[in-house]
Amino acid sequence: MRSVVIIGAGNVAFHLTRALIQNTVNVRQVFNRTLSKAQELGEANHINYTDKISEVEKAELYIIAASDSAVEELSHYIPYDDTLVVHTSGSLGTEVLKGDYRKGVFYPFQTFTKRKTLRYEEVPFFVEAENKEDEDALFKLADKISNEVHRVNSEKRRKIHMSGVWASNFVNHMYYIAQSICKEADVPFDVLRPLIEETALKVQDLEPFEAQTGPAKRGDDLIIQKHLELLIDSRQQQLYQLLSDSIKRTYSHD
Amino acid sequence: MRSVVIIGAGNVAFHLTRALIQNTVNVRQVFNRTLSKAQELGEANHINYTDKISEVEKAELYIIAASDSAVEELSHYIPYDDTLVVHTSGSLGTEVLKGDYRKGVFYPFQTFTKRKTLRYEEVPFFVEAENKEDEDALFKLADKISNEVHRVNSEKRRKIHMSGVWASNFVNHMYYIAQSICKEADVPFDVLRPLIEETALKVQDLEPFEAQTGPAKRGDDLIIQKHLELLIDSRQQQLYQLLSDSIKRTYSHD
C-alpha cells in the first residue's frame, strides 16, 4: 500500500497509526469528525489531519478505525470510488461499508488502551477482502507490523471476536468480582495482581486444559459448598456454581 | 525462625523451600511419605530428606505444604510438642492440625507450577497463629521472602482464597472456552495469547472497573444477541448471558 488514510482517532486508530508509521508505511492523513482528536493523533505522529470531508486526501487504502456503531456513518465520508476501504471491527461484515469503493476488513485482535505501549508485532491480524488482489495487499500490510496474520471470512472473524469476549472481557469481570470479595476481607486489590499475572503467563506456555487448578478441577465439592456459603450476592453464587460445574464437566467429575 | 522442616514435596513445597533457602533461612530437612519425591526436593536444594517419621528432626517450625486433603494426616507425623506447626492452605483453619504443638497458617497466595520460576518477593503471604509471638515470628519469616505480608484470621483467609478461585481458576476456564471457540474457527490458541497477557497486564496498573471493555460494558445488546446465536453449547450460552448481565449491571445498563 503506497498510501493510507486513517479514519477515526480512538484507541485502535492511535495504536494502528503508530505501528504503520514505525514500519515505514506512508500514512498520509488522519480524518476525524472532532478536530481536536484528529489534531492530537496527527501531531503525535507528524502527519496531516482534518475534520473536513472535502479535505480528505486520495489514498490507496482507507482504514476506518472506529467503534462498531460509527463505522457505517464514517463509511459515507470517503469521497473516492477507485480505492479500498476497510474497517477494523471483529463483528461487522463488509456490507456495513456504504460506498462504491472496494471493501475489506483489517482486524487487530487485541485490547487497546491509549496510554499503554503495545508490542504490535505480537498482535494477531485477521484480513478479508472482496477480491484476492486486495486481500493479498492487506495481508502484506498486516505482515509488515505483525508476526501473526490470518485470512478469515466474516463468519470466522465473528467467532474469533467472541472468543476474545471470553478471554478478555469476561476475564476482566472475574478480576472485578475477585476484587469485590477481597474488599470484604479488607485486603487491597494488590494481593490479586501477582496471581492474575501468573495465571495469564502460565498459558503462554501451557494449554488452558493443563494449566487448570482449583477445587472444581479436583472435584472438591466440600470447598465448593463452603465458597457458595461465603458468597453474599445470589448472582455471584449462581455464577460460581455454573463455572464450577463447567470445570467439573471438563475434567469428568460428574 | 532458626530452623525449619518442610513436610510435603509438591509444587508449593518446591517453591517455598527454594525461596526460604535463597533468603538464608535454615531449612534443615524435607519429609515426604514418598521417598523419591523427598529426595528430589532435598537434592535440588542440598538439604536432608526422609520418608521416616522417626527421622524427622527437631525444628522451631514445621511447614506442612500439601494438598488440603493431606494436611490433617500429615499433621499427626510431627513427633514434637514444643514447636510451631503451620499449613499453607487458604481454606483450612488451624483446628485441622492434630497435635499438642502450637499452630498457625502460612499461606502464599499464588498459583504454582513446578517447572516455572516465580518472583517470590511478589507473592502475597497471609499469616495467622494462635498466639501473638508465633504470629510475629511467622510475619517476620514471610517478610524475608515477600514484599506483601498480611495478618488475617481464618474467615478472611477463606474469602481471599475464594477471590483467587475467581481471579485464577475461573479465569483459566474462560481461556479454555475461548480456545474451544477459536478451534471452531480453525485458528490456533496462539492468537489468544497476546490478548490474554495484555488483559492481565492492564490491571497491573488500572482497576478492573476502569479496564473493562466489550459489548456488555457498552450495553451493546445487538452484539450480545449475535454471540448468543453463535454459541452451540447451551451451557456456554447460559454462562455468556449471566456474565454479560453481570457486567451490564456493573455499568448500570439495566
Coordinates of C-alpha atoms in Angstrom, one line a residue, chain A residues 44-176:
Chain A
A44 CA 1.7 12.9 17.7
N45 CA 2.7 11.2 14.5
H46 CA 3.8 14.2 12.4
I47 CA 1.1 13.6 9.8
N48 CA -1.7 15.8 8.3
Y49 CA -5.1 15.8 9.9
T50 CA -8.6 17.2 9.1
D51 CA -12.2 17.2 10.2
K52 CA -13.5 18.2 6.7
I53 CA -14.6 15.6 4.1
S54 CA -13.7 18.0 1.3
E55 CA -10.1 17.8 2.5
V56 CA -9.8 14.0 2.7
E57 CA -6.8 13.1 0.5
K58 CA -6.7 10.4 -2.2
A59 CA -5.1 7.2 -1.0
E60 CA -4.8 3.5 -1.9
L61 CA -6.3 2.5 1.4
Y62 CA -8.7 4.0 3.9
I63 CA -8.8 2.3 7.4
I64 CA -11.9 3.1 9.4
A65 CA -10.7 2.5 12.9
A66 CA -13.8 3.4 14.9
S67 CA -16.4 1.8 17.2
D68 CA -18.8 -0.6 15.6
S69 CA -21.7 1.9 15.8
A70 CA -19.8 4.6 14.0
V71 CA -18.3 2.6 11.1
E72 CA -21.4 2.8 8.8
E73 CA -21.7 6.6 9.1
L74 CA -18.0 7.1 8.6
S75 CA -18.0 4.8 5.5
H76 CA -20.1 7.5 3.7
Y77 CA -17.3 10.1 4.2
I78 CA -14.8 8.6 1.7
P79 CA -15.1 10.8 -1.4
Y80 CA -13.5 8.3 -3.9
D81 CA -14.6 5.1 -5.6
D82 CA -11.4 3.8 -7.1
T83 CA -9.9 2.8 -3.8
L84 CA -10.0 0.2 -1.0
V85 CA -11.8 0.9 2.3
V86 CA -11.6 -1.4 5.3
H87 CA -12.8 -1.3 8.9
T88 CA -11.1 -2.8 12.0
S89 CA -14.1 -4.4 13.6
G90 CA -14.3 -8.1 14.7
S91 CA -18.0 -8.3 14.4
L92 CA -19.1 -6.3 11.3
G93 CA -19.2 -7.7 7.8
T94 CA -18.0 -5.7 4.7
E95 CA -21.6 -4.8 3.8
V96 CA -21.6 -2.2 6.5
L97 CA -19.3 -0.1 4.3
K98 CA -21.6 2.1 2.2
G99 CA -19.8 3.2 -0.9
D100 CA -18.9 2.2 -4.4
Y101 CA -15.3 1.5 -3.5
R102 CA -13.7 -1.9 -2.9
K103 CA -14.2 -3.3 0.6
G104 CA -12.4 -5.3 3.2
V105 CA -11.5 -5.9 6.9
F106 CA -8.3 -5.3 8.8
Y107 CA -8.9 -6.6 12.3
P108 CA -6.3 -6.4 15.0
F109 CA -7.1 -8.9 17.8
Q110 CA -6.1 -7.1 21.0
T111 CA -7.5 -4.9 23.8
F112 CA -6.3 -1.3 23.3
T113 CA -5.6 1.3 26.0
K114 CA -4.4 4.6 24.7
R115 CA -1.6 5.3 27.1
K116 CA -0.2 1.8 27.1
T117 CA 2.5 0.8 24.6
L118 CA 1.9 -2.4 22.8
R119 CA 4.2 -4.9 21.2
Y120 CA 2.4 -4.6 17.9
E121 CA 4.4 -7.4 16.2
E122 CA 2.6 -9.8 18.6
V123 CA -0.9 -8.6 17.8
P124 CA -2.7 -11.1 15.5
F125 CA -4.3 -9.6 12.4
F126 CA -7.3 -11.0 10.5
V127 CA -7.8 -9.7 7.0
E128 CA -10.6 -10.1 4.5
A129 CA -11.4 -8.5 1.1
E130 CA -13.9 -8.9 -1.7
N131 CA -11.2 -9.8 -4.2
K132 CA -7.9 -11.7 -3.9
E133 CA -5.7 -8.9 -5.0
D134 CA -6.9 -6.6 -2.2
E135 CA -6.7 -9.4 0.3
D136 CA -3.1 -10.1 -0.7
A137 CA -2.3 -6.4 -0.3
L138 CA -4.0 -6.3 3.2
F139 CA -2.1 -9.5 4.2
K140 CA 1.2 -7.9 3.1
L141 CA 0.4 -4.7 5.0
A142 CA -0.5 -6.6 8.2
D143 CA 2.5 -8.8 7.8
K144 CA 4.7 -5.7 8.0
I145 CA 3.6 -4.9 11.5
S146 CA 2.6 -8.3 12.9
N147 CA 4.1 -11.9 13.1
E148 CA 0.6 -13.5 13.2
V149 CA -1.6 -12.7 10.2
H150 CA -4.6 -14.8 9.1
R151 CA -7.1 -14.6 6.3
V152 CA -10.6 -15.3 7.6
N153 CA -14.1 -14.7 6.3
S154 CA -16.7 -12.7 8.3
E155 CA -18.3 -15.8 10.0
K156 CA -15.0 -17.0 11.4
R157 CA -13.9 -13.5 12.4
R158 CA -17.2 -13.1 14.4
K159 CA -16.3 -16.3 16.3
I160 CA -12.7 -15.1 16.9
H161 CA -14.1 -11.8 18.2
M162 CA -16.5 -13.7 20.5
S163 CA -13.6 -15.8 21.8
G164 CA -12.0 -12.5 22.8
V165 CA -15.0 -11.6 24.8
W166 CA -14.4 -14.7 26.9
A167 CA -10.6 -14.4 27.1
S168 CA -10.6 -10.7 27.8
N169 CA -13.9 -9.0 28.7
F170 CA -15.3 -11.9 30.9
V171 CA -11.8 -12.4 32.4
N172 CA -11.7 -8.8 33.4
H173 CA -15.1 -9.2 35.0
M174 CA -13.7 -12.1 37.0
Y175 CA -11.0 -9.8 38.3
Y176 CA -13.7 -7.3 39.2

